[in-house]
mmCIF file of C-alpha atoms (C1' of nucleotides) in Angstrom:
data_model
loop_
_atom_site.group_PDB
_atom_site.id
_atom_site.type_symbol
_atom_site.label_atom_id
_atom_site.label_comp_id
_atom_site.label_asym_id
_atom_site.label_seq_id
_atom_site.Cartn_x
_atom_site.Cartn_y
_atom_site.Cartn_z
ATOM 1 C CA UNK A 15 62.321 118.793 105.877
ATOM 2 C CA UNK A 16 64.404 118.289 102.630
ATOM 3 C CA UNK A 17 64.772 120.871 99.958
ATOM 4 C CA UNK A 18 62.506 120.291 96.954
ATOM 5 C CA UNK A 19 65.547 120.501 94.548
ATOM 6 C CA UNK A 20 67.534 117.996 96.442
ATOM 7 C CA UNK A 21 64.347 115.711 96.936
ATOM 8 C CA UNK A 22 63.867 115.802 93.129
ATOM 9 C CA UNK A 23 67.570 115.137 92.263
ATOM 10 C CA UNK A 24 67.606 112.056 94.712
ATOM 11 C CA UNK A 25 64.324 110.532 93.503
ATOM 12 C CA UNK A 26 65.429 111.120 89.769
ATOM 13 C CA UNK A 27 68.651 109.477 90.674
ATOM 14 C CA UNK A 28 67.113 106.390 91.908
ATOM 15 C CA UNK A 29 65.217 106.069 88.964
ATOM 16 C CA UNK A 30 67.921 106.830 86.505
ATOM 17 C CA UNK A 31 70.055 104.145 88.115
ATOM 18 C CA UNK A 32 67.299 101.538 87.595
ATOM 19 C CA UNK A 33 66.021 102.537 84.081
ATOM 20 C CA UNK A 34 68.564 104.792 82.543
ATOM 21 C CA UNK A 35 68.125 108.331 81.350
ATOM 22 C CA UNK A 36 65.612 107.799 78.523
ATOM 23 C CA UNK A 37 63.977 105.052 80.491
ATOM 24 C CA UNK A 38 62.421 107.531 83.079
ATOM 25 C CA UNK A 39 59.739 110.035 82.387
ATOM 26 C CA UNK A 40 59.688 113.489 84.037
ATOM 27 C CA UNK A 41 56.172 112.579 85.045
ATOM 28 C CA UNK A 42 57.354 109.547 87.106
ATOM 29 C CA UNK A 43 60.044 111.584 88.983
ATOM 30 C CA UNK A 44 57.506 114.181 89.747
ATOM 31 C CA UNK A 45 54.877 111.599 91.000
ATOM 32 C CA UNK A 46 57.606 109.756 93.233
ATOM 33 C CA UNK A 47 58.754 113.128 94.548
ATOM 34 C CA UNK A 48 55.330 114.392 95.078
ATOM 35 C CA UNK A 49 56.155 117.685 93.390
ATOM 36 C CA UNK A 50 54.386 119.434 90.473
ATOM 37 C CA UNK A 51 55.823 120.239 87.142
ATOM 38 C CA UNK A 52 56.122 123.808 87.687
ATOM 39 C CA UNK A 53 58.671 123.412 90.522
ATOM 40 C CA UNK A 54 60.924 121.050 88.512
ATOM 41 C CA UNK A 55 61.463 123.656 85.799
ATOM 42 C CA UNK A 56 61.874 126.373 88.542
ATOM 43 C CA UNK A 57 64.715 124.515 90.146
ATOM 44 C CA UNK A 58 66.223 123.055 86.977
ATOM 45 C CA UNK A 59 65.522 125.457 84.033
ATOM 46 C CA UNK A 60 67.018 123.256 81.603
ATOM 47 C CA UNK A 61 64.894 120.317 82.541
ATOM 48 C CA UNK A 62 65.777 116.570 82.339
ATOM 49 C CA UNK A 63 69.296 117.197 81.587
ATOM 50 C CA UNK A 64 70.009 119.408 84.542
ATOM 51 C CA UNK A 65 68.159 117.100 86.659
ATOM 52 C CA UNK A 66 70.279 114.160 85.574
ATOM 53 C CA UNK A 67 73.483 116.063 86.097
ATOM 54 C CA UNK A 68 72.410 117.068 89.533
ATOM 55 C CA UNK A 69 71.332 113.390 90.372
ATOM 56 C CA UNK A 70 74.753 111.970 89.300
ATOM 57 C CA UNK A 71 76.632 114.782 91.385
ATOM 58 C CA UNK A 72 74.757 113.627 94.474
ATOM 59 C CA UNK A 73 75.208 109.945 93.929
ATOM 60 C CA UNK A 74 78.899 110.537 93.262
ATOM 61 C CA UNK A 75 79.252 112.474 96.481
ATOM 62 C CA UNK A 76 77.457 109.624 98.390
ATOM 63 C CA UNK A 77 79.976 107.138 96.986
ATOM 64 C CA UNK A 78 82.927 109.242 98.089
ATOM 65 C CA UNK A 79 81.425 109.273 101.601
ATOM 66 C CA UNK A 80 81.326 105.315 101.441
ATOM 67 C CA UNK A 81 85.073 105.268 100.428
ATOM 68 C CA UNK A 82 85.816 107.492 103.184
ATOM 69 C CA UNK A 83 83.945 105.426 105.769
ATOM 70 C CA UNK A 84 85.355 102.035 104.494
ATOM 71 C CA UNK A 85 88.992 103.104 104.457
ATOM 72 C CA UNK A 86 89.110 105.465 107.611
ATOM 73 C CA UNK A 87 89.104 102.701 110.195
ATOM 74 C CA UNK A 88 90.654 99.987 108.096
ATOM 75 C CA UNK A 89 94.126 98.760 109.515
ATOM 76 C CA UNK A 90 95.308 98.152 105.846
ATOM 77 C CA UNK A 91 94.290 98.638 102.148
ATOM 78 C CA UNK A 92 92.878 95.151 101.654
ATOM 79 C CA UNK A 93 90.730 95.575 104.638
ATOM 80 C CA UNK A 94 89.346 98.626 103.512
ATOM 81 C CA UNK A 95 88.539 97.109 100.011
ATOM 82 C CA UNK A 96 86.628 94.381 101.583
ATOM 83 C CA UNK A 97 84.540 96.917 103.802
ATOM 84 C CA UNK A 98 83.952 99.067 100.677
ATOM 85 C CA UNK A 99 82.655 96.216 98.558
ATOM 86 C CA UNK A 100 80.508 94.913 101.444
ATOM 87 C CA UNK A 101 78.983 98.338 101.839
ATOM 88 C CA UNK A 102 78.225 98.438 97.982
ATOM 89 C CA UNK A 103 76.677 94.939 98.169
ATOM 90 C CA UNK A 104 74.441 95.944 100.755
ATOM 91 C CA UNK A 105 73.474 99.040 98.878
ATOM 92 C CA UNK A 106 72.772 96.882 95.996
ATOM 93 C CA UNK A 107 70.540 94.411 98.070
ATOM 94 C CA UNK A 108 68.660 97.316 99.366
ATOM 95 C CA UNK A 109 67.526 98.354 96.103
ATOM 96 C CA UNK A 110 66.536 94.795 95.334
ATOM 97 C CA UNK A 111 69.278 94.218 92.886
ATOM 98 C CA UNK A 112 67.783 96.663 90.295
ATOM 99 C CA UNK A 113 70.410 99.215 90.476
ATOM 100 C CA UNK A 114 73.715 99.561 88.753
ATOM 101 C CA UNK A 115 76.705 101.942 89.015
ATOM 102 C CA UNK A 116 74.839 105.078 90.419
ATOM 103 C CA UNK A 117 76.307 107.408 87.709
ATOM 104 C CA UNK A 118 77.149 105.609 84.747
ATOM 105 C CA UNK A 119 73.510 104.319 83.960
ATOM 106 C CA UNK A 120 72.402 108.174 84.555
ATOM 107 C CA UNK A 121 75.058 109.806 82.382
ATOM 108 C CA UNK A 122 76.027 107.228 79.665
ATOM 109 C CA UNK A 123 72.456 106.509 78.631
ATOM 110 C CA UNK A 124 71.757 110.245 78.307
ATOM 111 C CA UNK A 125 72.091 112.553 75.334
ATOM 112 C CA UNK A 126 75.339 112.246 73.294
ATOM 113 C CA UNK A 127 76.651 115.240 75.016
ATOM 114 C CA UNK A 128 80.022 116.618 75.945
ATOM 115 C CA UNK A 129 78.753 118.006 79.176
ATOM 116 C CA UNK A 130 77.509 114.436 80.257
ATOM 117 C CA UNK A 131 80.732 112.765 79.243
ATOM 118 C CA UNK A 132 82.789 115.235 80.995
ATOM 119 C CA UNK A 133 80.826 115.042 84.359
ATOM 120 C CA UNK A 134 81.174 111.183 84.282
ATOM 121 C CA UNK A 135 84.837 110.880 83.751
ATOM 122 C CA UNK A 136 85.330 113.466 86.224
ATOM 123 C CA UNK A 137 83.327 111.580 88.758
ATOM 124 C CA UNK A 138 85.358 108.480 87.959
ATOM 125 C CA UNK A 139 88.702 110.562 88.091
ATOM 126 C CA UNK A 140 87.434 111.691 91.679
ATOM 127 C CA UNK A 141 86.666 108.102 92.829
ATOM 128 C CA UNK A 142 89.906 106.606 91.501
ATOM 129 C CA UNK A 143 91.892 109.376 93.126
ATOM 130 C CA UNK A 144 90.343 108.882 96.526
ATOM 131 C CA UNK A 145 90.978 105.335 96.519
ATOM 132 C CA UNK A 146 94.437 105.731 95.474
ATOM 133 C CA UNK A 147 94.790 108.227 98.080
ATOM 134 C CA UNK A 148 94.123 105.713 100.896
ATOM 135 C CA UNK A 149 96.381 103.132 99.160
ATOM 136 C CA UNK A 150 99.201 105.435 99.387
ATOM 137 C CA UNK A 151 98.137 106.269 103.030
ATOM 138 C CA UNK A 152 98.703 102.440 103.652
ATOM 139 C CA UNK A 153 102.076 102.499 102.172
ATOM 140 C CA UNK A 154 101.970 102.017 98.666
ATOM 141 C CA UNK A 155 103.804 103.941 96.109
ATOM 142 C CA UNK A 156 102.049 106.533 94.031
ATOM 143 C CA UNK A 157 102.267 104.276 91.062
ATOM 144 C CA UNK A 158 101.354 101.176 92.923
ATOM 145 C CA UNK A 159 98.402 103.182 94.424
ATOM 146 C CA UNK A 160 97.116 104.377 91.121
ATOM 147 C CA UNK A 161 97.333 100.867 89.731
ATOM 148 C CA UNK A 162 95.429 99.399 92.613
ATOM 149 C CA UNK A 163 92.723 101.980 92.441
ATOM 150 C CA UNK A 164 92.240 101.475 88.830
ATOM 151 C CA UNK A 165 92.246 97.791 89.048
ATOM 152 C CA UNK A 166 89.543 98.064 92.058
ATOM 153 C CA UNK A 167 87.414 100.558 90.154
ATOM 154 C CA UNK A 168 87.330 98.699 86.642
ATOM 155 C CA UNK A 169 86.359 95.257 88.314
ATOM 156 C CA UNK A 170 83.818 97.187 90.681
ATOM 157 C CA UNK A 171 82.116 98.622 87.647
ATOM 158 C CA UNK A 172 82.048 95.075 86.007
ATOM 159 C CA UNK A 173 80.874 93.670 89.173
ATOM 160 C CA UNK A 174 77.928 96.114 89.199
ATOM 161 C CA UNK A 175 76.747 95.024 85.834
ATOM 162 C CA UNK A 176 77.163 91.370 86.350
ATOM 163 C CA UNK A 177 75.513 91.485 89.658
ATOM 164 C CA UNK A 178 72.454 93.188 88.089
ATOM 165 C CA UNK A 179 72.365 90.642 85.481
ATOM 166 C CA UNK A 180 72.337 87.849 87.739
ATOM 167 C CA UNK A 181 69.976 89.702 90.419
ATOM 168 C CA UNK A 182 72.779 88.712 92.908
ATOM 169 C CA UNK A 183 75.219 90.814 95.012
ATOM 170 C CA UNK A 184 77.616 87.980 95.725
ATOM 171 C CA UNK A 185 79.751 88.935 92.850
ATOM 172 C CA UNK A 186 80.470 92.339 94.536
ATOM 173 C CA UNK A 187 81.265 90.606 97.856
ATOM 174 C CA UNK A 188 83.774 88.372 96.185
ATOM 175 C CA UNK A 189 85.555 91.049 94.436
ATOM 176 C CA UNK A 190 88.168 91.717 97.314
ATOM 177 C CA UNK A 191 89.403 88.157 96.760
ATOM 178 C CA UNK A 192 89.779 88.711 92.997
ATOM 179 C CA UNK A 193 91.738 92.061 92.901
ATOM 180 C CA UNK A 194 93.970 91.860 96.152
ATOM 181 C CA UNK B 5 72.555 90.408 50.175
ATOM 182 C CA UNK B 6 71.749 90.442 53.804
ATOM 183 C CA UNK B 7 68.723 89.092 55.315
ATOM 184 C CA UNK B 8 66.236 91.740 56.051
ATOM 185 C CA UNK B 9 65.868 90.276 59.639
ATOM 186 C CA UNK B 10 69.509 90.024 60.235
ATOM 187 C CA UNK B 11 69.914 93.782 58.876
ATOM 188 C CA UNK B 12 67.360 94.986 61.298
ATOM 189 C CA UNK B 13 68.836 93.335 64.276
ATOM 190 C CA UNK B 14 72.551 94.583 63.307
ATOM 191 C CA UNK B 15 71.476 97.983 62.793
ATOM 192 C CA UNK B 16 69.298 98.006 65.866
ATOM 193 C CA UNK B 17 72.263 96.613 67.837
ATOM 194 C CA UNK B 18 74.544 99.485 66.959
ATOM 195 C CA UNK B 19 71.866 102.025 67.947
ATOM 196 C CA UNK B 20 71.168 100.235 71.218
ATOM 197 C CA UNK B 21 74.699 99.832 72.027
ATOM 198 C CA UNK B 22 75.229 103.683 71.852
ATOM 199 C CA UNK B 23 71.969 105.025 73.439
ATOM 200 C CA UNK B 24 70.453 102.212 75.367
ATOM 201 C CA UNK B 25 67.085 100.385 74.802
ATOM 202 C CA UNK B 26 64.911 103.335 75.632
ATOM 203 C CA UNK B 27 67.002 105.934 73.816
ATOM 204 C CA UNK B 28 66.246 104.347 70.352
ATOM 205 C CA UNK B 29 63.040 104.593 68.552
ATOM 206 C CA UNK B 30 61.663 102.027 66.223
ATOM 207 C CA UNK B 31 61.408 104.774 63.460
ATOM 208 C CA UNK B 32 65.115 105.392 63.821
ATOM 209 C CA UNK B 33 65.979 101.774 63.421
ATOM 210 C CA UNK B 34 63.869 101.529 60.291
ATOM 211 C CA UNK B 35 65.323 104.682 58.732
ATOM 212 C CA UNK B 36 68.967 103.234 59.282
ATOM 213 C CA UNK B 37 68.138 99.852 57.888
ATOM 214 C CA UNK B 38 66.119 101.331 55.091
ATOM 215 C CA UNK B 39 63.257 99.000 55.894
ATOM 216 C CA UNK B 40 59.490 99.865 56.367
ATOM 217 C CA UNK B 41 57.588 99.387 59.761
ATOM 218 C CA UNK B 42 55.587 96.596 58.201
ATOM 219 C CA UNK B 43 58.544 94.302 57.657
ATOM 220 C CA UNK B 44 59.940 94.771 61.271
ATOM 221 C CA UNK B 45 56.612 93.506 62.793
ATOM 222 C CA UNK B 46 56.539 90.704 60.321
ATOM 223 C CA UNK B 47 60.004 89.309 61.364
ATOM 224 C CA UNK B 48 59.895 90.382 64.979
ATOM 225 C CA UNK B 49 56.101 89.806 65.969
ATOM 226 C CA UNK B 50 56.794 91.083 69.548
ATOM 227 C CA UNK B 51 58.333 94.294 68.265
ATOM 228 C CA UNK B 52 61.133 96.142 69.926
ATOM 229 C CA UNK B 53 61.738 93.609 72.670
ATOM 230 C CA UNK B 54 62.291 90.792 70.264
ATOM 231 C CA UNK B 55 64.401 93.053 68.162
ATOM 232 C CA UNK B 56 66.594 93.820 71.312
ATOM 233 C CA UNK B 57 66.929 90.196 72.058
ATOM 234 C CA UNK B 58 68.016 89.244 68.582
ATOM 235 C CA UNK B 59 70.593 92.229 68.572
ATOM 236 C CA UNK B 60 72.100 91.178 71.747
ATOM 237 C CA UNK B 61 72.541 87.613 70.435
ATOM 238 C CA UNK B 62 74.030 88.565 67.329
ATOM 239 C CA UNK B 63 76.511 90.851 69.183
ATOM 240 C CA UNK B 64 77.242 88.228 71.823
ATOM 241 C CA UNK B 65 78.068 85.624 69.050
ATOM 242 C CA UNK B 66 80.373 88.275 67.420
ATOM 243 C CA UNK B 67 82.367 88.720 70.670
ATOM 244 C CA UNK B 68 82.723 84.975 71.111
ATOM 245 C CA UNK B 69 84.281 84.819 67.562
ATOM 246 C CA UNK B 70 86.636 87.744 68.501
ATOM 247 C CA UNK B 71 87.771 85.548 71.579
ATOM 248 C CA UNK B 72 88.411 82.508 69.363
ATOM 249 C CA UNK B 73 90.330 84.630 66.846
ATOM 250 C CA UNK B 74 92.457 86.168 69.795
ATOM 251 C CA UNK B 75 93.319 82.943 71.722
ATOM 252 C CA UNK B 76 93.231 80.350 68.858
ATOM 253 C CA UNK B 77 96.669 81.549 67.493
ATOM 254 C CA UNK B 78 98.164 82.737 71.044
ATOM 255 C CA UNK B 79 101.135 81.052 72.354
ATOM 256 C CA UNK B 80 99.925 81.712 75.986
ATOM 257 C CA UNK B 81 97.029 83.097 78.078
ATOM 258 C CA UNK B 82 98.499 86.499 78.512
ATOM 259 C CA UNK B 83 99.181 86.606 74.705
ATOM 260 C CA UNK B 84 95.587 85.934 73.941
ATOM 261 C CA UNK B 85 94.452 88.390 76.573
ATOM 262 C CA UNK B 86 96.366 91.072 74.905
ATOM 263 C CA UNK B 87 95.275 90.289 71.435
ATOM 264 C CA UNK B 88 91.604 90.345 72.617
ATOM 265 C CA UNK B 89 91.814 93.491 74.365
ATOM 266 C CA UNK B 90 93.545 95.198 71.189
ATOM 267 C CA UNK B 91 90.835 93.842 69.057
ATOM 268 C CA UNK B 92 88.216 95.370 71.320
ATOM 269 C CA UNK B 93 89.810 98.587 71.491
ATOM 270 C CA UNK B 94 89.906 98.723 67.844
ATOM 271 C CA UNK B 95 86.230 97.954 67.677
ATOM 272 C CA UNK B 96 85.544 100.727 70.057
ATOM 273 C CA UNK B 97 87.601 103.130 67.984
ATOM 274 C CA UNK B 98 85.994 102.203 64.756
ATOM 275 C CA UNK B 99 82.534 103.321 66.365
ATOM 276 C CA UNK B 100 84.065 106.596 67.473
ATOM 277 C CA UNK B 101 84.105 105.744 71.100
ATOM 278 C CA UNK B 102 80.424 105.878 71.304
ATOM 279 C CA UNK B 103 79.782 102.350 72.033
ATOM 280 C CA UNK B 104 79.780 100.237 75.290
ATOM 281 C CA UNK B 105 79.558 96.728 76.105
ATOM 282 C CA UNK B 106 77.686 95.416 73.095
ATOM 283 C CA UNK B 107 75.105 93.610 75.182
ATOM 284 C CA UNK B 108 74.652 95.390 78.661
ATOM 285 C CA UNK B 109 73.714 98.691 77.121
ATOM 286 C CA UNK B 110 70.918 96.868 74.965
ATOM 287 C CA UNK B 111 69.576 94.667 77.755
ATOM 288 C CA UNK B 112 70.209 96.262 81.014
ATOM 289 C CA UNK B 113 68.370 99.485 79.907
ATOM 290 C CA UNK B 114 65.537 97.570 78.514
ATOM 291 C CA UNK B 115 62.263 96.697 80.499
ATOM 292 C CA UNK B 116 62.627 95.261 83.866
ATOM 293 C CA UNK B 117 62.213 91.745 82.380
ATOM 294 C CA UNK B 118 63.173 88.247 83.514
ATOM 295 C CA UNK B 119 63.725 87.171 79.806
ATOM 296 C CA UNK B 120 66.187 90.140 79.425
ATOM 297 C CA UNK B 121 68.040 89.602 82.677
ATOM 298 C CA UNK B 122 68.309 85.916 81.921
ATOM 299 C CA UNK B 123 69.562 86.450 78.358
ATOM 300 C CA UNK B 124 72.266 88.905 79.574
ATOM 301 C CA UNK B 125 73.529 86.885 82.384
ATOM 302 C CA UNK B 126 73.560 83.781 79.841
ATOM 303 C CA UNK B 127 75.693 85.634 77.447
ATOM 304 C CA UNK B 128 78.140 86.873 80.295
ATOM 305 C CA UNK B 129 78.445 83.027 81.325
ATOM 306 C CA UNK B 130 79.260 81.992 77.826
ATOM 307 C CA UNK B 131 81.992 84.589 77.534
ATOM 308 C CA UNK B 132 83.555 83.748 80.698
ATOM 309 C CA UNK B 133 83.331 80.067 79.930
ATOM 310 C CA UNK B 134 84.792 80.481 76.741
ATOM 311 C CA UNK B 135 87.690 82.494 78.189
ATOM 312 C CA UNK B 136 88.234 79.888 80.977
ATOM 313 C CA UNK B 137 88.308 77.180 78.302
ATOM 314 C CA UNK B 138 91.352 78.795 76.874
ATOM 315 C CA UNK B 139 93.011 79.504 79.975
ATOM 316 C CA UNK B 140 92.863 75.751 80.819
ATOM 317 C CA UNK B 141 94.090 74.916 77.358
ATOM 318 C CA UNK B 142 97.063 76.947 78.156
ATOM 319 C CA UNK B 143 97.833 75.116 81.382
ATOM 320 C CA UNK B 144 95.634 76.748 84.171
ATOM 321 C CA UNK B 145 93.796 74.493 86.481
ATOM 322 C CA UNK B 146 89.997 74.918 86.291
ATOM 323 C CA UNK B 147 89.907 76.959 89.395
ATOM 324 C CA UNK B 148 92.745 79.298 88.407
ATOM 325 C CA UNK B 149 90.987 79.422 84.855
ATOM 326 C CA UNK B 150 87.566 80.485 86.100
ATOM 327 C CA UNK B 151 89.323 83.159 88.447
ATOM 328 C CA UNK B 152 91.388 84.461 85.437
ATOM 329 C CA UNK B 153 88.302 84.660 83.202
ATOM 330 C CA UNK B 154 86.264 86.376 85.856
ATOM 331 C CA UNK B 155 89.054 88.985 86.467
ATOM 332 C CA UNK B 156 89.367 89.715 82.891
ATOM 333 C CA UNK B 157 85.614 89.916 82.214
ATOM 334 C CA UNK B 158 84.815 92.174 85.080
ATOM 335 C CA UNK B 159 87.840 94.698 84.424
ATOM 336 C CA UNK B 160 86.850 94.547 80.699
ATOM 337 C CA UNK B 161 83.272 95.392 81.557
ATOM 338 C CA UNK B 162 84.649 98.322 83.611
ATOM 339 C CA UNK B 163 87.068 99.401 80.979
ATOM 340 C CA UNK B 164 84.304 99.707 78.291
ATOM 341 C CA UNK B 165 82.615 102.151 80.606
ATOM 342 C CA UNK B 166 85.528 104.208 81.477
ATOM 343 C CA UNK B 167 86.721 104.510 77.738
ATOM 344 C CA UNK B 168 83.256 105.646 76.799
ATOM 345 C CA UNK B 169 83.247 108.254 79.579
ATOM 346 C CA UNK B 170 86.716 109.374 78.494
ATOM 347 C CA UNK B 171 86.352 108.804 74.877
ATOM 348 C CA UNK B 172 89.458 107.081 74.777
ATOM 349 C CA UNK B 173 90.184 103.337 74.038
ATOM 350 C CA UNK B 174 93.581 103.328 75.773
ATOM 351 C CA UNK B 175 92.036 102.081 78.987
ATOM 352 C CA UNK B 176 91.062 98.857 77.168
ATOM 353 C CA UNK B 177 94.500 98.470 75.489
ATOM 354 C CA UNK B 178 96.189 98.980 79.051
ATOM 355 C CA UNK B 179 94.118 96.273 80.478
ATOM 356 C CA UNK B 180 96.333 93.307 79.946
ATOM 357 C CA UNK B 181 99.151 94.769 82.169
ATOM 358 C CA UNK B 182 96.509 95.276 84.789
ATOM 359 C CA UNK B 183 94.925 91.892 85.159
ATOM 360 C CA UNK B 184 97.870 89.519 84.042
ATOM 361 C "C1'" DC C 9 49.929 80.711 33.784
ATOM 362 C "C1'" DG C 10 47.109 81.155 38.780
ATOM 363 C "C1'" DC C 11 47.433 80.911 43.256
ATOM 364 C "C1'" DA C 12 49.073 81.241 48.190
ATOM 365 C "C1'" DG C 13 51.953 82.649 51.429
ATOM 366 C "C1'" DA C 14 55.997 85.442 52.550
ATOM 367 C "C1'" DA C 15 57.504 90.026 52.655
ATOM 368 C "C1'" DT C 16 57.145 94.847 52.007
ATOM 369 C "C1'" DA C 17 54.952 99.298 52.406
ATOM 370 C "C1'" DG C 18 53.122 103.013 54.912
ATOM 371 C "C1'" DA C 19 48.936 105.512 56.721
ATOM 372 C "C1'" DC C 20 47.169 105.647 61.073
ATOM 373 C "C1'" DC C 21 46.160 105.393 66.150
ATOM 374 C "C1'" DG C 22 46.003 106.199 71.320
ATOM 375 C "C1'" DG C 23 49.317 107.197 74.502
ATOM 376 C "C1'" DT C 24 53.086 109.528 76.480
ATOM 377 C "C1'" DC C 25 57.017 112.298 76.056
ATOM 378 C "C1'" DG C 26 59.497 116.824 77.622
ATOM 379 C "C1'" DG C 27 58.614 121.270 77.760
ATOM 380 C "C1'" DT C 28 55.998 125.847 78.269
ATOM 381 C "C1'" DC C 29 52.891 128.888 80.340
ATOM 382 C "C1'" DC C 30 50.143 131.382 83.631
ATOM 383 C "C1'" DA C 31 47.500 131.412 87.897
ATOM 384 C "C1'" DT C 32 47.952 130.938 92.529
ATOM 385 C "C1'" DT C 33 50.220 130.484 96.952
ATOM 386 C "C1'" DC C 34 53.923 131.310 100.142
ATOM 387 C "C1'" DA C 35 57.654 133.773 102.750
ATOM 388 C "C1'" DC C 36 59.312 137.608 104.138
ATOM 389 C "C1'" DA C 37 60.937 142.681 103.946
ATOM 390 C "C1'" DG C 38 58.944 147.267 104.443
ATOM 391 C "C1'" DC D 16 49.034 145.469 106.683
ATOM 392 C "C1'" DT D 17 51.144 145.689 101.583
ATOM 393 C "C1'" DG D 18 54.282 144.601 98.026
ATOM 394 C "C1'" DT D 19 57.388 141.279 95.818
ATOM 395 C "C1'" DG D 20 59.877 137.616 94.172
ATOM 396 C "C1'" DA D 21 60.280 132.769 95.126
ATOM 397 C "C1'" DA D 22 58.044 128.692 94.824
ATOM 398 C "C1'" DT D 23 54.043 125.733 93.745
ATOM 399 C "C1'" DG D 24 50.278 123.685 91.084
ATOM 400 C "C1'" DG D 25 48.552 122.027 87.075
ATOM 401 C "C1'" DA D 26 46.285 122.713 82.289
ATOM 402 C "C1'" DC D 27 48.041 122.556 77.997
ATOM 403 C "C1'" DC D 28 50.911 121.651 73.666
ATOM 404 C "C1'" DG D 29 53.260 119.472 69.633
ATOM 405 C "C1'" DA D 30 56.382 115.870 68.652
ATOM 406 C "C1'" DC D 31 57.222 111.265 68.941
ATOM 407 C "C1'" DC D 32 56.737 106.774 70.832
ATOM 408 C "C1'" DG D 33 55.465 101.645 69.976
ATOM 409 C "C1'" DG D 34 52.213 99.103 67.733
ATOM 410 C "C1'" DT D 35 48.115 97.915 64.521
ATOM 411 C "C1'" DC D 36 46.118 97.309 60.210
ATOM 412 C "C1'" DT D 37 45.312 96.845 55.501
ATOM 413 C "C1'" DA D 38 46.910 97.085 50.795
ATOM 414 C "C1'" DT D 39 50.326 95.690 47.678
ATOM 415 C "C1'" DT D 40 54.258 93.351 45.771
ATOM 416 C "C1'" DC D 41 57.235 89.503 45.590
ATOM 417 C "C1'" DT D 42 58.447 84.679 45.138
ATOM 418 C "C1'" DG D 43 57.946 80.082 44.076
ATOM 419 C "C1'" DC D 44 55.136 75.882 43.402
ATOM 420 C "C1'" DG D 45 51.523 73.442 40.687
#
DNA sequence: CGCAGAATAGACCGGTCGGTCCATTCACAG
DNA sequence: CTGTGAATGGACCGACCGGTCTATTCTGCG
């Protein structure tokens, strides 16, 4: 069975992504995870803030895995982008359109903390770096690749927001036609 | 002097944009606005939710004004986009990089409410519509114009997020080179 | 002036927040 | 078995939350 610490971080992640850092109460996380309060403060001595950072880290890694899965078998860059967007749209639908960017809702809504901002910008850099790597692998120059990655990332972040506002994942699915 | 109702909505808007709906307490808004609680519930009988909707509406209108100011005197579409982004970057800097999209932080973080989502998607539609109008005015076909507007809006929404994570408005300033 | 409704002022409320603390149970080394 | 630290379980706390309610002050009309 899954680690208590991991289970807490994952359940907290889902909730944070839907309602933001301040919109989720500790007790709600505990109830969903089926874990008592004592355990939380054993695994996350700094409480809610630690929990949010761990949740964001897990979600960030999951997105990296989706990037890999999308580009590894793609014949070219545009193809990889399309697969990537479709996978994210599916993820969006699974959670009933209630979910935004898995990390920005968690960390941007949190306390005005340097640690939170650093974690967030680090995660974004990792995502863009990974996408740029694949773009280069498919023949783009480093400069081109970084620009492609940035363009994709920015639009994607916007698509997540718009999709949530509309309750419709099609914005995400139509993204490849817009940025490639 | 400014209307008490308006003052409340504006101050609430700044706070919501920084910390999200649940991150801001009523008392904090009242303190900043220098207004007692009774006045708030006189002007906004439904309390915090009404306040957030009014705040978003004001911010949305302000953005429309910035769009107009940017495109009205621009010689072409690309020029208007550049001015628009520079104005937004300046707005971002004025608020010390602590501010995101003026409406999504307020409304997406709020209660999982149909009224909130509708208001948000309506505001986004108005923004994109206005930008598309200018694009057509500068010679683009309707289809081209809508695509241009969507591309700009999505990247802009993403830029706001990234700028906030980095605490640096340059992402927004570099946007025209990326989407035009 | 007197009156009425709008607006302001703030005490007060029940509920929930994040967090602390300690008793208990578990897993495992000796 | 016993001992020990990790992990769990949950009662409890003060602070703050959004919201209600009543008293008072302002404002404009007759």
